């Protein structure tokens, strides 16, 4: 299972890299806007942090302009993965970019039918958004399960399921059980996965007993 960090905080991503948790990075226009920095500069910085794919999203709505934007974004670094929305124009851009062997992440996926189309268009990744479906009373995790099940039945589909819009560590457990290829989550959620009160208590208890021995390892 691959972990992508959903965000643009360089220090946070570096910290996660040091424990082997960064296989790639995803961004979107909202994340870029929050940085207050130049889009190209941010993507360049992020691309230097990982050899894995860094998703940069196009903002055009028509395929022709999406492709122009994609080609410009690809001049930043070879690990830029182009993010296109799951619309007919987005699929058209995806299909053409894949002919040029450019990585494409088809984003804003909210149904299994859309995910089938992304796979048919040759997407490298499809990003179903869990949290945003939950927000409107649907079941985001169920969508991940459906897509994994469908893709598993068709070996000709090489698109990887990239579970996105993750809001809790519990969801990552569920996503892993379903067999999604990749999860992208904010660094805070990935870091919270390590926490367990019994681990902390165990350390305290062991150290108390160790002190009684009067020994030291170094
Ligand atoms: C994924 O690529 C998206 O950037 C992200 O997961 C969106 O998450 P949100 O719904 O929490 O904004």
Short mmCIF file of C-alpha atoms and ligand atoms in Angstrom, two decimals:
data_model
loop_
_atom_site.label_atom_id
_atom_site.label_comp_id
_atom_site.label_asym_id
_atom_site.label_seq_id
_atom_site.Cartn_x
_atom_site.Cartn_y
_atom_site.Cartn_z
CA UNK A 1 0.00 0.00 0.00
CA UNK A 2 1.35 3.41 -0.95
CA UNK A 3 1.03 6.54 1.18
CA UNK A 4 0.75 9.91 -0.51
CA UNK A 5 0.71 13.09 1.58
CA UNK A 6 -2.19 15.39 0.75
CA UNK A 7 -0.72 18.83 1.29
CA UNK A 8 2.15 21.18 0.62
CA UNK A 9 3.85 21.64 3.99
CA UNK A 10 7.51 20.93 3.22
CA UNK A 11 8.58 20.40 6.86
CA UNK A 12 5.71 18.01 7.57
CA UNK A 13 6.44 16.02 4.42
CA UNK A 14 10.16 15.86 5.24
CA UNK A 15 9.35 14.54 8.73
CA UNK A 16 7.14 11.81 7.29
CA UNK A 17 9.80 10.94 4.67
CA UNK A 18 12.22 10.20 7.48
CA UNK A 19 9.99 7.36 8.65
CA UNK A 20 9.34 6.02 5.14
CA UNK A 21 5.76 7.25 4.84
CA UNK A 22 5.98 9.30 1.65
CA UNK A 23 5.50 7.46 -1.64
CA UNK A 24 4.11 10.56 -3.33
CA UNK A 25 2.26 13.83 -2.77
CA UNK A 26 -1.11 15.17 -3.87
CA UNK A 27 -2.21 18.78 -4.11
CA UNK A 28 -5.27 20.58 -5.38
CA UNK A 29 -6.00 24.26 -6.13
CA UNK A 30 -7.32 24.80 -2.57
CA UNK A 31 -4.11 23.41 -1.03
CA UNK A 32 -2.02 25.62 -3.33
CA UNK A 33 -4.13 28.70 -2.48
CA UNK A 34 -3.57 28.06 1.24
CA UNK A 35 0.22 28.22 0.79
CA UNK A 36 -0.05 31.77 -0.59
CA UNK A 37 2.91 30.90 -2.84
CA UNK A 38 3.46 30.57 -6.58
CA UNK A 39 1.98 27.31 -7.93
CA UNK A 40 5.05 26.39 -9.98
CA UNK A 41 7.39 27.10 -7.07
CA UNK A 42 5.33 24.94 -4.69
CA UNK A 43 5.21 22.01 -7.10
CA UNK A 44 8.95 22.32 -7.74
CA UNK A 45 9.67 22.20 -3.99
CA UNK A 46 7.39 19.21 -3.52
CA UNK A 47 8.91 17.32 -6.47
CA UNK A 48 12.31 17.64 -4.84
CA UNK A 49 11.00 15.90 -1.68
CA UNK A 50 10.07 12.60 -3.30
CA UNK A 51 10.86 10.47 -6.30
CA UNK A 52 7.20 9.45 -6.33
CA UNK A 53 4.42 11.23 -8.20
CA UNK A 54 3.41 14.75 -7.20
CA UNK A 55 -0.11 15.53 -8.37
CA UNK A 56 -0.61 19.03 -9.79
CA UNK A 57 -4.11 19.90 -10.91
CA UNK A 58 -5.09 21.64 -14.14
CA UNK A 59 -7.65 24.42 -13.86
CA UNK A 60 -8.99 24.59 -17.43
CA UNK A 61 -12.35 23.04 -18.17
CA UNK A 62 -11.74 22.01 -21.79
CA UNK A 63 -9.45 19.18 -22.84
CA UNK A 64 -7.33 21.23 -25.24
CA UNK A 65 -6.38 23.80 -22.59
CA UNK A 66 -6.01 21.09 -19.93
CA UNK A 67 -3.39 19.44 -22.14
CA UNK A 68 -1.57 22.75 -22.67
CA UNK A 69 -1.54 23.31 -18.90
CA UNK A 70 -0.41 19.73 -18.34
CA UNK A 71 2.53 20.08 -20.72
CA UNK A 72 3.59 23.28 -18.96
CA UNK A 73 3.31 21.66 -15.52
CA UNK A 74 5.37 18.72 -16.74
CA UNK A 75 8.30 21.06 -17.45
CA UNK A 76 8.69 21.46 -13.66
CA UNK A 77 9.91 17.91 -13.03
CA UNK A 78 9.59 14.40 -14.41
CA UNK A 79 7.60 13.22 -11.37
CA UNK A 80 4.73 15.66 -11.91
CA UNK A 81 1.48 13.70 -12.22
CA UNK A 82 -1.29 15.64 -13.95
CA UNK A 83 -4.58 15.83 -12.08
CA UNK A 84 -7.69 16.25 -14.23
CA UNK A 85 -11.31 16.35 -13.11
CA UNK A 86 -13.64 13.44 -13.78
CA UNK A 87 -15.58 15.10 -16.59
CA UNK A 88 -15.84 14.13 -20.25
CA UNK A 89 -13.25 16.81 -21.08
CA UNK A 90 -11.04 15.57 -18.25
CA UNK A 91 -11.23 12.02 -19.60
CA UNK A 92 -10.38 13.27 -23.09
CA UNK A 93 -7.30 15.04 -21.70
CA UNK A 94 -6.42 11.92 -19.69
CA UNK A 95 -6.64 9.67 -22.74
CA UNK A 96 -4.39 11.97 -24.79
CA UNK A 97 -1.86 12.53 -22.01
CA UNK A 98 -1.59 8.79 -21.43
CA UNK A 99 -0.74 8.33 -25.14
CA UNK A 100 2.23 10.60 -24.41
CA UNK A 101 3.08 8.42 -21.39
CA UNK A 102 2.33 11.22 -18.92
CA UNK A 103 1.04 10.15 -15.48
CA UNK A 104 -2.57 11.19 -14.89
CA UNK A 105 -4.59 11.27 -11.67
CA UNK A 106 -8.31 11.55 -12.44
CA UNK A 107 -9.76 13.37 -9.47
CA UNK A 108 -13.16 14.23 -7.98
CA UNK A 109 -14.49 10.70 -8.47
CA UNK A 110 -17.77 10.12 -6.67
CA UNK A 111 -19.17 6.99 -8.31
CA UNK A 112 -18.11 3.53 -9.46
CA UNK A 113 -19.35 4.36 -12.96
CA UNK A 114 -17.01 7.34 -13.12
CA UNK A 115 -14.16 5.11 -11.92
CA UNK A 116 -14.83 2.63 -14.72
CA UNK A 117 -14.57 5.46 -17.24
CA UNK A 118 -11.30 6.69 -15.70
CA UNK A 119 -9.84 3.19 -16.07
CA UNK A 120 -11.05 2.95 -19.68
CA UNK A 121 -9.38 6.32 -20.40
CA UNK A 122 -6.12 4.83 -19.11
CA UNK A 123 -5.77 6.89 -15.93
CA UNK A 124 -2.71 6.10 -13.84
CA UNK A 125 -4.74 6.83 -10.68
CA UNK A 126 -8.38 7.45 -9.91
CA UNK A 127 -9.15 9.50 -6.80
CA UNK A 128 -12.48 8.66 -5.14
CA UNK A 129 -13.24 11.25 -2.43
CA UNK A 130 -14.43 9.58 0.76
CA UNK A 131 -14.96 12.53 3.14
CA UNK A 132 -16.90 14.66 0.69
CA UNK A 133 -19.34 11.78 0.09
CA UNK A 134 -19.73 11.25 3.84
CA UNK A 135 -20.40 14.99 4.19
CA UNK A 136 -23.56 14.64 2.09
CA UNK A 137 -24.81 11.53 3.88
CA UNK A 138 -23.37 8.92 1.50
CA UNK A 139 -20.88 6.17 2.31
CA UNK A 140 -17.43 7.11 0.99
CA UNK A 141 -15.76 3.89 2.13
CA UNK A 142 -18.37 1.85 0.31
CA UNK A 143 -17.34 3.57 -2.92
CA UNK A 144 -13.72 2.49 -2.39
CA UNK A 145 -14.88 -1.07 -1.81
CA UNK A 146 -16.97 -1.05 -5.00
CA UNK A 147 -14.17 0.34 -7.16
CA UNK A 148 -11.60 -2.14 -5.79
CA UNK A 149 -14.03 -4.98 -6.44
CA UNK A 150 -14.75 -3.86 -10.00
CA UNK A 151 -11.11 -3.20 -10.93
CA UNK A 152 -10.12 -6.61 -9.53
CA UNK A 153 -12.43 -8.29 -12.01
CA UNK A 154 -10.78 -6.69 -15.04
CA UNK A 155 -7.04 -7.36 -15.29
CA UNK A 156 -6.89 -5.03 -18.30
CA UNK A 157 -7.61 -2.09 -15.95
CA UNK A 158 -4.22 -0.87 -14.76
CA UNK A 159 -5.55 2.23 -12.97
CA UNK A 160 -4.62 2.38 -9.29
CA UNK A 161 -7.26 3.24 -6.69
CA UNK A 162 -6.07 6.33 -4.80
CA UNK A 163 -8.38 6.82 -1.84
CA UNK A 164 -8.68 10.56 -1.19
CA UNK A 165 -10.51 13.06 1.01
CA UNK A 166 -9.56 11.04 4.06
CA UNK A 167 -10.68 12.50 7.38
CA UNK A 168 -9.61 9.95 10.00
CA UNK A 169 -7.02 7.25 10.71
CA UNK A 170 -9.87 4.74 11.04
CA UNK A 171 -10.67 5.29 7.36
CA UNK A 172 -7.09 4.36 6.44
CA UNK A 173 -7.53 1.02 8.22
CA UNK A 174 -10.71 0.36 6.26
CA UNK A 175 -9.12 1.45 2.97
CA UNK A 176 -6.22 -0.95 3.59
CA UNK A 177 -8.61 -3.83 4.33
CA UNK A 178 -10.35 -3.12 1.03
CA UNK A 179 -7.06 -3.34 -0.83
CA UNK A 180 -6.86 0.16 -2.31
CA UNK A 181 -3.47 0.72 -3.95
CA UNK A 182 -2.84 4.17 -2.49
CA UNK A 183 -4.20 6.43 0.21
CA UNK A 184 -3.60 10.15 0.28
CA UNK A 185 -4.15 11.90 3.59
CA UNK A 186 -3.06 15.05 5.40
CA UNK A 187 0.20 14.58 7.30
CA UNK A 188 -1.60 14.98 10.66
CA UNK A 189 -3.78 11.94 9.95
CA UNK A 190 -0.85 9.80 8.82
CA UNK A 191 1.10 10.75 11.95
CA UNK A 192 -1.83 9.97 14.23
CA UNK A 193 -1.77 6.34 13.02
CA UNK A 194 1.23 5.54 15.20
CA UNK A 195 -0.47 6.53 18.45
CA UNK A 196 -1.75 3.98 20.94
CA UNK A 197 -2.19 4.56 24.69
CA UNK A 198 -0.99 1.02 25.49
CA UNK A 199 2.28 1.71 23.64
CA UNK A 200 2.85 4.82 25.79
CA UNK A 201 1.88 2.98 28.97
CA UNK A 202 4.11 0.04 28.05
CA UNK A 203 7.12 2.32 27.65
CA UNK A 204 6.50 3.92 31.05
CA UNK A 205 6.15 0.51 32.75
CA UNK A 206 9.23 -0.97 31.08
CA UNK A 207 11.35 2.04 31.96
CA UNK A 208 10.25 1.89 35.60
CA UNK A 209 11.39 -1.74 35.81
CA UNK A 210 14.59 -1.01 33.88
CA UNK A 211 15.55 1.70 36.37
CA UNK A 212 15.35 -0.92 39.14
CA UNK A 213 18.14 -2.93 37.45
CA UNK A 214 20.55 0.01 37.78
CA UNK A 215 21.97 -0.88 34.34
CA UNK A 216 22.50 1.19 31.20
CA UNK A 217 22.91 -0.02 27.63
CA UNK A 218 25.47 2.63 26.62
C1 LIG B 1 -6.91 14.53 -3.13
O1 LIG B 1 -6.14 14.47 -4.07
C2 LIG B 1 -7.51 15.77 -2.64
O2 LIG B 1 -6.54 16.78 -2.66
C3 LIG B 1 -8.00 15.69 -1.23
O3 LIG B 1 -7.92 14.41 -0.70
C4 LIG B 1 -9.26 16.42 -0.98
O4 LIG B 1 -9.61 16.26 0.37
P1 LIG B 1 -10.72 17.16 1.10
O5 LIG B 1 -12.05 16.65 0.67
O6 LIG B 1 -10.46 16.93 2.56
O7 LIG B 1 -10.47 18.57 0.67
#
